[in-house]
Amino acid sequence: MSIHFHPTNPTIEDDHDANLPSSDEDEDETWDDWISDSSTQRGDCRSLFDNKTGNVEDIIAYDKAAHGFDLNEACARLSLDVHGRIRLINFIRQTKPAPANIASLTGKESFFTSDDFLRPVVEDDPMLRYQPDDWTDSEDEDSLSTDRRIRLLEQKLTETKRDFQEYRKIVNQRFNLGQTAEPSGLPPKRDDDSHYFESYGANDIHAVMIQDKVRTSTYARYILGTPSVFENAIVLDVGCGTGILSLFAARAGARKVFAVDASDIAMKAEKIVKANDLDSVITVIRGKVEDIQLPEGVKVDVIISEWMGYALLYESMLDSVLVARDRFLKLDGVMAPAHSRMMLGLCDASEIVKDRITFWNDVYGFDMSVMAEEMYHEAVIDVVGSHAMLSTPSVVKELHLSSTTTRQLDFISSFKLTSSVDRRTKVTAFILYFDTFFTASGNPVAPEKEVDVIQENDAVVAEVWPLGGRPAPQRRMSQHHKKEKSVDKSTGDATKTDVVTSFSTGPKSIPTHWKQTLFLLKEPFVVDEGFVVYGHFHCRKSVSNSREIDVEMHYTIQDVEGQNESPEVIVQMFKIQ
Ligand code: SAH
């Protein structure tokens, strides 16, 4: 950063050639620069008492001459610090006292301690940013060496910057002024992480995930049942939470497991690892996987991660997993899971519509329908039964974890949904869910590969789930481990047999904690068997929070004869938040 010195201070200007950095050397103007130069160079400061404008010093001199009020003298008399000075300026601008009355202020008035008067009354008020050059009062400037003067100026500048940073922070916090520029002059960097990682610091969320039997037992079956991947392997667990996947990996014979988590849960994971005597195998690293370092030069054989959010991409944790892949995975390493699919279908969500929308129409005889309005803009996360599916699902996104890039996570895809109803039925929603596949090769599965749907009393859950506190029974090869032809990524040819383990979050499966995502339609429509809904599914990260998702549904409806039921394309937008 280059430092600007106050151009109106004669002692400084005189020495400009000697040692001080020239403003010509500036490349990027920063907030700090702006603080130091704008106060006198910008001619947009307004008088405290009338509409006269000019540069700050001229206006202060003008207020003194025209209104008999000397701001600098008043601040010195009242011994005001930076914040006191700012409060006084805002007090004058807001309450417009007569100049003579200001002379009677003692500094003990309540506004001198009120944060309300830190809030700028005039937007971007240069007077608030201006600091008089009173430093020379305490020094005999002629006797000062240039070096000493520079040091004093730098010290003064540092103090002023600190005061103003603090002031900006207070104003932003107190008045929620998110727009104030950052020191770089760029808009403030948004923090989409703190709240996110805080929420993973609590126990409950981890209990919910671990108790999701479909989810946890599938990971366990894959990790414990695929020795070719885990035996003697170096494993990276991205977002380890309690460490459950790392523990499975260690039990499966991994040589080394790095368990990374940025939330406070990492401290618990460390204790859990110790309590299970696995600290020689598992190393817990607290931090974002984007920022952490592994021991010099270490690359891993496999990355395990449970990164999936509602509607698959909510939370945007996949972005972090892809960074981890590019930083730490060996070229022939395995991503687990290897493949996820987003599935879209037509849905009869009449129960949900009743609970969340129609309910508001008559509440003890009052019309509260306004409460339901947002339901058409926000995706609903809820469980529907398999009977609610009114079409076979269409794949709207295939995510191959070994090759996907973050850019591909914002996308538009087309769909065609053919109604499978046997009698006229009202479509009240689109339903979205995802299927996830693990393979021994790390390759994605073939397009025709169907997901294993785990149902109540299915042996696969009991297999690895310790019932009644008893230890898990010895693993045996699951009936769901079917040998599959895997697809070569470059050619699409089936090249070798692969072991595939998978689970679905769709309505046919035992409900998972992801439930299903429903987009309730403002304009429900009735279909017979064979009606077709054509459309486009738009999915992108929200501009206001990168962990949230904006979805747009664009669609038209055709009857069995191919006639358009709706002549225009219907568009509805939703937030997943
Ligand atoms: N693996 C655990 C927890 C999964 S939840 C289990 O299966 O039960 C996802 C976890 O990833 C959370 O604990 C969250 O804090 C962590 N996480 C998300 N993004 C991360 C990142 N970029 N770096 C490190 N940890 C992350």
Coordinates of C-alpha atoms and ligand atoms in Angstrom, one line a residue:
M1 CA 0.0 0.0 0.0
S2 CA 1.2 3.5 -0.7
I3 CA 0.7 6.2 1.9
H4 CA -0.7 9.6 1.1
F5 CA 0.2 12.4 3.3
H6 CA -2.0 15.4 4.1
P7 CA -1.4 17.7 1.2
T8 CA -2.4 20.9 3.1
N9 CA 0.0 20.5 5.9
P10 CA 2.8 22.8 4.9
T11 CA 5.6 21.0 6.6
I12 CA 4.6 17.8 4.8
E13 CA 4.2 19.4 1.4
D14 CA 7.5 21.1 1.7
D15 CA 9.2 17.8 2.3
H16 CA 7.4 16.0 -0.4
D17 CA 10.4 15.7 -2.7
A18 CA 12.7 14.6 0.1
N19 CA 11.6 11.3 1.3
L20 CA 7.9 11.0 1.2
P21 CA 6.3 8.7 -1.3
S22 CA 4.7 10.4 -4.2
S23 CA 1.0 10.0 -5.0
D24 CA 2.1 9.4 -8.6
E25 CA 3.4 6.0 -7.4
D26 CA -0.1 5.0 -6.5
E27 CA -1.6 2.0 -8.3
D28 CA -4.6 1.0 -6.4
E29 CA -6.5 3.5 -4.3
T30 CA -7.6 1.9 -1.0
W31 CA -9.9 2.9 1.8
D32 CA -6.9 4.0 3.7
D33 CA -5.7 6.2 0.9
W34 CA -9.2 7.5 0.6
I35 CA -9.4 8.5 4.2
S36 CA -6.2 10.4 4.0
D37 CA -6.7 12.2 0.8
S38 CA -10.4 12.6 0.3
S39 CA -10.8 14.8 3.3
T40 CA -9.3 17.7 1.6
Q41 CA -9.3 17.0 -2.1
R42 CA -13.0 16.3 -2.6
G43 CA -15.0 19.5 -2.9
D44 CA -18.3 17.9 -1.7
C45 CA -18.4 18.9 2.0
R46 CA -21.5 20.8 3.2
S47 CA -21.4 23.5 5.8
L48 CA -22.8 22.5 9.2
F49 CA -25.2 25.4 9.1
D50 CA -26.2 26.1 5.5
N51 CA -25.9 24.7 2.0
K52 CA -22.5 26.1 1.1
T53 CA -20.1 23.4 -0.2
G54 CA -16.4 23.2 -0.7
N55 CA -13.5 21.2 0.5
V56 CA -13.5 20.3 4.2
E57 CA -11.0 22.8 5.4
D58 CA -12.5 25.6 3.5
I59 CA -16.0 24.7 4.9
I60 CA -14.6 24.6 8.5
A61 CA -13.1 28.0 7.9
Y62 CA -16.3 29.2 6.3
D63 CA -18.4 28.0 9.3
K64 CA -16.0 29.9 11.6
A65 CA -16.2 33.1 9.5
A66 CA -19.9 33.0 8.6
H67 CA -21.4 31.4 11.7
G68 CA -18.8 31.9 14.4
F69 CA -18.4 28.2 15.0
D70 CA -14.9 26.7 14.9
L71 CA -15.2 22.9 14.8
N72 CA -11.6 22.3 15.5
E73 CA -11.6 24.7 18.4
A74 CA -14.8 23.1 19.8
C75 CA -13.3 19.6 19.6
A76 CA -10.1 20.8 21.3
R77 CA -12.1 22.6 24.1
L78 CA -14.3 19.5 24.7
S79 CA -11.3 17.2 24.4
L80 CA -13.1 15.0 21.9
D81 CA -11.6 11.9 20.4
V82 CA -12.5 10.8 16.9
H83 CA -15.8 9.3 17.9
G84 CA -16.7 12.4 20.0
R85 CA -15.9 14.6 17.0
I86 CA -18.1 12.4 14.7
R87 CA -21.0 12.5 17.2
L88 CA -20.7 16.3 17.4
I89 CA -20.8 16.7 13.6
N90 CA -23.8 14.3 13.3
F91 CA -25.5 16.0 16.3
I92 CA -25.2 19.4 14.6
R93 CA -26.3 18.1 11.2
Q94 CA -29.3 16.3 12.7
T95 CA -30.6 18.7 15.3
K96 CA -29.5 22.0 13.6
P97 CA -28.7 24.0 16.8
A98 CA -27.9 27.7 16.6
P99 CA -24.1 28.1 16.5
A100 CA -24.2 30.1 19.7
N101 CA -25.8 27.2 21.5
I102 CA -23.0 24.9 20.6
A103 CA -20.6 27.1 22.6
S104 CA -22.4 26.1 25.8
L105 CA -21.9 22.3 25.3
T106 CA -19.9 20.8 28.1
G107 CA -19.1 17.4 26.6
K108 CA -21.3 15.6 29.1
E109 CA -24.5 15.7 27.0
S110 CA -26.0 12.3 26.3
F111 CA -25.4 12.4 22.6
F112 CA -21.7 12.2 23.3
T113 CA -22.2 8.6 24.4
S114 CA -24.9 7.6 22.0
D115 CA -24.1 5.3 19.1
D116 CA -27.0 6.8 17.2
F117 CA -24.9 9.8 16.6
L118 CA -22.2 7.7 15.0
R119 CA -24.5 7.1 12.1
P120 CA -23.7 9.6 9.3
V121 CA -26.5 12.1 8.8
V122 CA -25.1 13.1 5.4
E123 CA -24.1 10.2 3.3
D124 CA -20.3 9.9 2.7
D125 CA -19.8 13.0 4.8
P126 CA -16.2 14.2 4.2
M127 CA -16.4 16.1 7.4
L128 CA -16.6 12.9 9.3
R129 CA -13.4 11.6 7.7
Y130 CA -11.4 14.7 8.3
Q131 CA -8.9 14.9 11.0
P132 CA -7.2 18.2 11.8
D133 CA -3.4 18.2 11.8
D134 CA -2.9 19.0 15.4
W135 CA 0.1 16.7 15.8
T136 CA 2.6 19.5 15.3
D137 CA 1.3 21.2 18.4
S138 CA 3.4 19.0 20.6
E139 CA 6.6 19.2 18.6
D140 CA 8.8 21.9 17.4
E141 CA 8.5 21.1 13.7
D142 CA 11.6 23.0 12.7
S143 CA 13.7 20.9 14.9
L144 CA 12.4 17.6 13.6
S145 CA 14.4 15.6 11.1
T146 CA 12.6 14.4 8.0
D147 CA 12.8 10.8 9.2
R148 CA 11.3 11.7 12.5
R149 CA 8.5 13.6 10.8
I150 CA 7.7 10.7 8.6
R151 CA 7.6 8.4 11.6
L152 CA 5.3 10.7 13.4
L153 CA 3.1 11.0 10.3
E154 CA 3.0 7.3 9.9
Q155 CA 2.1 6.9 13.5
K156 CA -0.7 9.5 13.2
L157 CA -1.9 7.8 10.0
T158 CA -2.0 4.4 11.7
E159 CA -4.0 5.8 14.6
T160 CA -6.4 7.6 12.3
K161 CA -6.9 4.4 10.2
R162 CA -7.5 2.4 13.3
D163 CA -10.1 4.9 14.6
F164 CA -11.9 4.9 11.3
Q165 CA -11.8 1.2 10.9
E166 CA -13.4 0.9 14.3
Y167 CA -15.9 3.6 13.4
R168 CA -16.8 1.8 10.2
K169 CA -17.3 -1.4 12.1
I170 CA -19.6 0.2 14.7
V171 CA -21.6 1.9 12.0
N172 CA -21.9 -1.3 10.0
Q173 CA -22.8 -3.4 12.9
R174 CA -25.2 -1.0 14.6
F175 CA -27.0 0.2 11.5
N176 CA -26.6 -2.8 9.2
L177 CA -25.0 -0.7 6.5
G178 CA -23.7 -3.6 4.4
Q179 CA -22.8 -1.3 1.6
T180 CA -19.8 0.5 3.1
A181 CA -16.7 -0.1 1.0
E182 CA -13.9 -2.4 2.1
P183 CA -10.4 -1.0 2.4
S184 CA -9.7 -2.3 -1.0
G185 CA -12.5 -0.2 -2.4
L186 CA -14.3 -3.4 -3.3
P187 CA -17.7 -4.2 -1.8
P188 CA -17.4 -5.9 1.6
K189 CA -16.4 -9.6 1.4
R190 CA -19.4 -11.6 2.4
D191 CA -19.1 -14.2 5.0
D192 CA -21.1 -17.3 3.9
D193 CA -19.0 -19.6 6.2
S194 CA -19.3 -18.5 9.9
H195 CA -22.9 -19.3 10.4
Y196 CA -22.5 -22.5 8.3
F197 CA -19.7 -23.9 10.4
E198 CA -21.3 -22.8 13.6
S199 CA -24.3 -24.9 12.8
Y200 CA -22.1 -27.9 12.4
G201 CA -20.6 -27.3 15.8
A202 CA -23.7 -28.6 17.6
N203 CA -24.3 -32.3 18.5
D204 CA -27.8 -32.6 17.2
I205 CA -27.1 -32.2 13.5
H206 CA -24.5 -35.0 13.7
A207 CA -26.9 -37.3 15.6
V208 CA -29.5 -36.7 12.8
M209 CA -27.0 -37.6 10.1
I210 CA -25.6 -40.7 11.9
Q211 CA -29.1 -41.9 12.7
D212 CA -30.0 -41.6 9.0
K213 CA -29.6 -45.3 8.5
V214 CA -29.8 -45.2 4.7
R215 CA -27.0 -42.7 4.5
T216 CA -24.7 -44.0 7.2
S217 CA -25.1 -47.7 6.5
T218 CA -24.4 -47.1 2.8
Y219 CA -21.2 -45.4 3.5
A220 CA -20.3 -48.2 6.0
R221 CA -21.2 -50.9 3.5
Y222 CA -19.0 -49.3 0.9
I223 CA -16.1 -48.5 3.1
L224 CA -16.1 -51.8 4.9
G225 CA -17.0 -53.8 1.8
T226 CA -14.4 -52.4 -0.7
P227 CA -11.0 -53.5 0.5
S228 CA -9.4 -52.8 -2.8
V229 CA -10.0 -49.1 -2.1
F230 CA -9.4 -48.8 1.6
E231 CA -6.8 -51.5 2.7
N232 CA -3.5 -49.8 3.3
A233 CA -4.8 -46.6 1.7
I234 CA -4.1 -43.0 2.6
V235 CA -7.6 -41.5 3.0
L236 CA -8.8 -37.9 3.3
D237 CA -12.2 -37.4 5.0
V238 CA -13.5 -34.0 3.9
G239 CA -15.8 -32.6 6.5
C240 CA -15.3 -35.4 9.0
G241 CA -17.9 -34.2 11.6
T242 CA -17.8 -36.7 14.4
G243 CA -15.2 -38.7 12.4
I244 CA -17.6 -41.5 11.6
L245 CA -16.4 -42.1 8.1
S246 CA -12.8 -41.9 9.2
L247 CA -13.5 -44.5 11.8
F248 CA -15.0 -46.8 9.2
A249 CA -12.0 -46.2 7.0
A250 CA -9.6 -47.1 9.8
R251 CA -11.6 -50.2 10.6
A252 CA -11.4 -51.1 6.9
G253 CA -7.6 -51.2 7.1
A254 CA -6.6 -47.7 6.0
R255 CA -2.9 -46.9 6.6
K256 CA -3.5 -43.3 7.4
V257 CA -6.7 -41.1 7.5
F258 CA -6.7 -37.3 7.6
A259 CA -10.0 -36.2 9.0
V260 CA -10.6 -32.5 8.3
D261 CA -13.4 -30.3 9.6
A262 CA -13.7 -26.5 9.9
S263 CA -16.3 -26.5 12.6
D264 CA -15.9 -27.0 16.4
I265 CA -17.0 -30.6 16.0
A266 CA -13.4 -31.4 15.0
M267 CA -12.5 -31.2 18.7
K268 CA -15.0 -33.8 19.5
A269 CA -13.8 -35.9 16.6
E270 CA -10.3 -35.8 18.0
K271 CA -11.6 -37.1 21.4
I272 CA -13.6 -39.8 19.6
V273 CA -10.6 -41.0 17.7
K274 CA -8.6 -41.2 20.9
A275 CA -11.4 -42.9 22.8
N276 CA -11.3 -45.6 20.1
D277 CA -7.5 -45.9 20.2
L278 CA -7.3 -44.9 16.5
D279 CA -5.1 -41.8 16.9
S280 CA -2.1 -43.6 15.4
V281 CA -4.1 -44.0 12.2
I282 CA -6.5 -41.0 12.1
T283 CA -5.2 -37.4 12.4
V284 CA -7.9 -34.8 12.9
I285 CA -7.2 -31.5 11.3
R286 CA -9.3 -28.5 12.3
G287 CA -9.7 -26.1 9.3
K288 CA -11.2 -25.5 5.9
V289 CA -10.0 -28.1 3.5
E290 CA -9.2 -25.3 1.1
D291 CA -6.7 -23.9 3.6
I292 CA -5.2 -26.9 5.4
Q293 CA -1.9 -28.5 4.6
L294 CA -1.1 -32.2 4.6
P295 CA 2.4 -33.3 5.5
E296 CA 4.9 -32.4 2.8
G297 CA 4.0 -33.8 -0.6
V298 CA 1.3 -36.2 0.6
K299 CA -1.3 -37.2 -1.9
V300 CA -4.2 -39.4 -1.0
D301 CA -5.6 -42.6 -2.5
V302 CA -9.2 -41.9 -1.7
I303 CA -11.3 -39.0 -0.7
I304 CA -14.4 -39.8 1.3
S305 CA -17.0 -37.1 2.0
E306 CA -20.6 -36.7 2.8
W307 CA -21.1 -33.4 1.2
M308 CA -24.6 -33.7 -0.1
G309 CA -27.2 -31.1 0.9
Y310 CA -30.9 -30.7 0.3
A311 CA -31.6 -31.0 -3.4
L312 CA -28.0 -32.3 -3.6
L313 CA -26.3 -29.0 -4.0
Y314 CA -27.6 -26.9 -1.2
E315 CA -24.7 -25.9 1.2
S316 CA -22.3 -25.8 -1.8
M317 CA -20.0 -28.1 0.1
L318 CA -19.3 -29.9 -3.1
D319 CA -17.2 -26.9 -4.2
S320 CA -14.9 -27.6 -1.2
V321 CA -14.7 -31.3 -2.0
L322 CA -13.6 -30.5 -5.6
V323 CA -10.9 -28.2 -4.3
A324 CA -9.7 -31.1 -2.0
R325 CA -9.7 -33.4 -5.0
D326 CA -7.6 -31.0 -7.1
R327 CA -5.2 -30.3 -4.2
F328 CA -4.7 -33.7 -2.6
L329 CA -6.0 -36.7 -4.7
K330 CA -3.5 -38.9 -6.6
L331 CA -4.2 -39.0 -10.3
D332 CA -5.6 -42.5 -10.1
G333 CA -7.3 -41.8 -6.7
V334 CA -10.9 -42.6 -5.9
M335 CA -13.6 -40.2 -5.1
A336 CA -16.2 -41.6 -2.7
P337 CA -19.0 -41.1 -3.6
A338 CA -18.1 -41.3 -7.3
H339 CA -21.3 -40.2 -8.9
S340 CA -24.6 -38.4 -8.0
R341 CA -27.7 -37.8 -10.0
M342 CA -30.4 -35.2 -9.6
M343 CA -33.8 -36.5 -10.4
L344 CA -36.9 -34.5 -11.3
G345 CA -40.5 -35.7 -11.4
L346 CA -44.2 -34.7 -11.4
C347 CA -45.7 -34.9 -8.0
D348 CA -49.1 -35.0 -6.3
A349 CA -48.2 -33.0 -3.2
S350 CA -51.8 -32.4 -2.1
E351 CA -51.1 -33.3 1.5
I352 CA -48.4 -30.7 1.7
V353 CA -50.5 -28.1 -0.1
K354 CA -53.2 -28.8 2.5
D355 CA -50.8 -28.5 5.4
R356 CA -48.9 -25.5 4.2
I357 CA -51.2 -23.5 1.9
T358 CA -54.9 -24.2 2.2
F359 CA -54.6 -24.4 5.9
W360 CA -54.1 -20.6 6.0
N361 CA -57.3 -19.9 4.1
D362 CA -59.5 -20.4 7.2
V363 CA -57.9 -20.1 10.6
Y364 CA -60.6 -20.0 13.2
G365 CA -62.7 -18.3 10.5
F366 CA -60.0 -15.7 9.6
D367 CA -58.4 -15.5 6.1
M368 CA -54.7 -15.8 6.7
S369 CA -53.9 -16.8 3.1
V370 CA -51.2 -14.1 2.9
M371 CA -49.1 -16.4 5.1
A372 CA -49.0 -18.9 2.3
E373 CA -47.7 -16.6 -0.4
E374 CA -44.0 -17.4 0.1
M375 CA -44.6 -21.1 -0.3
Y376 CA -44.6 -20.5 -4.1
H377 CA -41.2 -19.0 -3.9
E378 CA -39.5 -21.3 -1.5
A379 CA -38.8 -24.9 -2.0
V380 CA -40.4 -27.2 0.6
I381 CA -38.2 -29.9 2.1
D382 CA -40.6 -32.7 3.1
V383 CA -41.3 -36.4 2.6
V384 CA -43.9 -37.7 0.2
G385 CA -44.8 -41.3 -0.3
S386 CA -44.0 -43.2 -3.5
H387 CA -47.6 -42.9 -4.6
A388 CA -47.0 -39.2 -4.9
M389 CA -44.8 -39.6 -8.0
L390 CA -46.9 -39.0 -11.1
S391 CA -44.2 -39.6 -13.7
T392 CA -41.0 -41.5 -14.1
P393 CA -38.2 -39.2 -13.0
S394 CA -35.9 -37.5 -15.5
V395 CA -32.2 -37.0 -14.7
V396 CA -31.5 -33.3 -14.6
K397 CA -27.8 -33.5 -13.6
E398 CA -25.2 -36.2 -13.7
L399 CA -22.3 -35.3 -11.4
H400 CA -19.1 -37.4 -12.0
L401 CA -17.0 -36.6 -9.0
S402 CA -13.7 -37.4 -10.7
S403 CA -14.1 -34.8 -13.3
T404 CA -16.9 -32.3 -12.4
T405 CA -15.8 -28.7 -12.0
T406 CA -17.4 -26.0 -9.9
R407 CA -18.5 -24.1 -13.0
Q408 CA -20.7 -27.1 -13.9
L409 CA -22.7 -26.7 -10.7
D410 CA -24.6 -23.8 -12.1
F411 CA -26.5 -25.2 -15.0
I412 CA -29.7 -25.4 -17.1
S413 CA -31.0 -28.7 -18.3
S414 CA -34.0 -29.8 -20.3
F415 CA -36.4 -32.4 -19.1
K416 CA -39.4 -34.3 -20.4
L417 CA -41.7 -35.8 -17.9
T418 CA -44.4 -38.2 -19.0
S419 CA -47.4 -38.7 -16.7
S420 CA -47.7 -42.3 -15.5
V421 CA -51.1 -41.8 -13.7
D422 CA -53.9 -44.2 -14.4
R423 CA -56.7 -41.6 -13.8
R424 CA -56.9 -37.8 -14.1
T425 CA -54.7 -36.4 -11.3
K426 CA -53.7 -32.9 -10.3
V427 CA -50.0 -32.1 -10.5
T428 CA -49.3 -29.7 -7.6
A429 CA -45.5 -29.8 -7.6
F430 CA -42.3 -30.8 -9.2
I431 CA -40.3 -33.1 -7.0
L432 CA -36.5 -33.2 -6.9
Y433 CA -34.3 -35.7 -5.2
F434 CA -30.9 -37.3 -5.7
D435 CA -29.3 -40.7 -6.0
T436 CA -25.7 -41.4 -5.0
F437 CA -23.3 -44.1 -6.2
F438 CA -20.0 -45.4 -4.8
T439 CA -17.7 -47.5 -7.0
A440 CA -14.5 -49.5 -6.4
S441 CA -12.9 -47.8 -9.4
G442 CA -14.0 -44.3 -8.6
N443 CA -15.5 -44.3 -12.1
P444 CA -19.1 -43.1 -12.6
V445 CA -21.7 -45.7 -13.3
A446 CA -23.3 -46.3 -16.6
P447 CA -26.3 -44.1 -17.5
E448 CA -28.6 -47.1 -17.5
K449 CA -27.5 -48.2 -14.0
E450 CA -30.4 -47.9 -11.6
V451 CA -30.0 -47.0 -8.0
D452 CA -30.5 -49.4 -5.1
V453 CA -33.6 -48.4 -3.3
I454 CA -33.4 -49.3 0.4
Q455 CA -36.6 -50.2 2.0
E456 CA -37.9 -50.8 5.5
N457 CA -36.6 -54.1 7.0
D458 CA -34.0 -54.3 4.2
A459 CA -31.1 -56.4 5.4
V460 CA -28.5 -53.9 4.2
V461 CA -29.4 -51.5 7.0
A462 CA -29.3 -54.2 9.7
E463 CA -26.0 -55.5 8.3
V464 CA -23.9 -52.7 9.6
W465 CA -26.2 -51.1 12.1
P466 CA -25.6 -52.1 15.7
L467 CA -29.0 -53.1 17.0
G468 CA -29.9 -52.7 20.6
G469 CA -26.4 -51.5 21.4
R470 CA -24.8 -54.8 20.3
P471 CA -21.7 -54.5 18.2
A472 CA -22.3 -54.6 14.4
P473 CA -22.4 -58.2 13.1
Q474 CA -19.4 -59.3 11.0
R475 CA -19.8 -57.8 7.6
R476 CA -20.7 -60.1 4.7
M477 CA -21.0 -59.1 1.1
S478 CA -24.3 -57.3 0.7
Q479 CA -26.8 -58.5 -1.8
H480 CA -26.7 -54.9 -3.0
H481 CA -23.1 -55.2 -4.0
K482 CA -23.7 -56.2 -7.6
K483 CA -20.9 -56.5 -10.1
E484 CA -21.4 -53.8 -12.7
K485 CA -19.9 -52.8 -15.9
S486 CA -18.2 -49.5 -15.3
V487 CA -17.8 -46.8 -18.0
D488 CA -14.5 -45.6 -19.1
K489 CA -14.6 -41.8 -18.6
S490 CA -12.9 -40.9 -21.8
T491 CA -14.6 -43.3 -24.2
G492 CA -17.8 -44.2 -22.5
D493 CA -17.0 -47.9 -23.1
A494 CA -17.7 -50.5 -20.5
T495 CA -14.2 -51.5 -19.5
K496 CA -14.2 -53.6 -16.3
T497 CA -16.3 -54.9 -13.7
D498 CA -16.8 -52.7 -10.7
V499 CA -18.5 -52.9 -7.4
V500 CA -21.3 -50.4 -7.0
T501 CA -23.0 -49.4 -3.7
S502 CA -25.7 -46.8 -3.9
F503 CA -28.7 -45.2 -2.2
S504 CA -31.6 -43.0 -3.2
T505 CA -33.3 -40.1 -1.4
G506 CA -36.4 -40.5 -3.6
P507 CA -39.9 -41.3 -2.4
K508 CA -39.5 -45.0 -3.0
S509 CA -36.7 -45.3 -0.4
I510 CA -36.8 -45.2 3.4
P511 CA -36.9 -41.4 4.0
T512 CA -33.5 -39.9 4.6
H513 CA -32.7 -36.7 6.5
W514 CA -32.6 -35.0 3.1
K515 CA -36.3 -35.8 2.5
Q516 CA -37.4 -34.6 -0.9
T517 CA -37.4 -31.1 -2.4
L518 CA -40.8 -29.9 -3.6
F519 CA -41.5 -26.9 -5.8
L520 CA -45.2 -26.1 -5.3
L521 CA -46.9 -24.9 -8.4
K522 CA -48.8 -21.6 -8.4
E523 CA -50.8 -23.0 -11.3
P524 CA -51.4 -26.7 -10.6
F525 CA -52.6 -28.7 -13.7
V526 CA -54.5 -31.9 -14.3
V527 CA -53.0 -34.8 -16.3
D528 CA -54.1 -38.0 -17.8
E529 CA -51.8 -40.9 -18.6
G530 CA -49.3 -39.9 -21.3
F531 CA -49.4 -36.2 -20.9
V532 CA -46.0 -34.7 -21.3
V533 CA -44.4 -31.8 -19.5
Y534 CA -41.4 -30.3 -21.3
G535 CA -39.2 -27.9 -19.7
H536 CA -36.0 -26.5 -18.5
F537 CA -34.6 -26.7 -15.0
H538 CA -32.3 -23.8 -14.0
C539 CA -30.1 -24.2 -11.0
R540 CA -27.5 -21.8 -9.7
K541 CA -26.0 -20.5 -6.5
S542 CA -27.9 -17.6 -5.0
V543 CA -26.2 -14.3 -5.6
S544 CA -26.9 -13.3 -2.0
N545 CA -25.6 -16.5 -0.3
S546 CA -23.4 -18.9 -2.2
R547 CA -24.7 -21.8 0.0
E548 CA -28.3 -21.2 -1.1
I549 CA -29.7 -22.2 -4.5
D550 CA -32.0 -20.4 -6.9
V551 CA -34.1 -22.6 -9.1
E552 CA -36.3 -21.7 -12.1
M553 CA -38.8 -24.0 -13.6
H554 CA -39.8 -23.3 -17.2
Y555 CA -42.3 -25.7 -18.6
T556 CA -45.2 -26.4 -21.0
I557 CA -47.8 -29.1 -20.9
Q558 CA -48.9 -31.3 -23.8
D559 CA -51.8 -33.7 -23.8
V560 CA -51.6 -37.2 -25.4
E561 CA -52.3 -35.8 -28.8
G562 CA -49.4 -33.5 -28.5
Q563 CA -51.7 -30.5 -28.1
N564 CA -50.4 -27.7 -25.8
E565 CA -52.5 -27.5 -22.7
S566 CA -50.8 -24.2 -21.9
P567 CA -50.0 -22.1 -24.9
E568 CA -47.2 -20.2 -23.1
V569 CA -44.2 -21.4 -21.2
I570 CA -44.9 -21.1 -17.5
V571 CA -42.0 -19.9 -15.4
Q572 CA -41.8 -20.1 -11.6
M573 CA -38.8 -19.3 -9.5
F574 CA -37.8 -20.8 -6.1
K575 CA -35.2 -20.4 -3.5
I576 CA -33.7 -23.3 -1.6
Q577 CA -32.7 -21.8 1.7
Ligands
SAH1 N1 -18.7 -36.8 7.7 C1 -19.6 -36.5 8.7 C2 -20.2 -35.1 8.7 C3 -20.8 -34.7 7.4 S1 -21.6 -33.1 7.5 C4 -20.7 -37.6 8.7 O1 -20.8 -38.3 7.7 O2 -21.4 -37.7 9.6 C5 -20.4 -32.1 6.7 C6 -19.3 -31.6 7.5 O3 -18.4 -31.0 6.7 C7 -19.6 -30.6 8.6 O4 -19.1 -31.0 9.9 C8 -18.9 -29.3 8.1 O5 -18.4 -28.5 9.2 C9 -17.8 -29.9 7.3 N2 -17.3 -29.0 6.2 C10 -18.1 -28.4 5.2 N3 -17.3 -27.7 4.4 C11 -16.0 -27.9 4.8 C12 -14.8 -27.3 4.4 N4 -14.7 -26.6 3.3 N5 -13.7 -27.7 5.1 C13 -13.7 -28.5 6.2 N6 -14.9 -29.0 6.7 C14 -16.0 -28.7 6.0

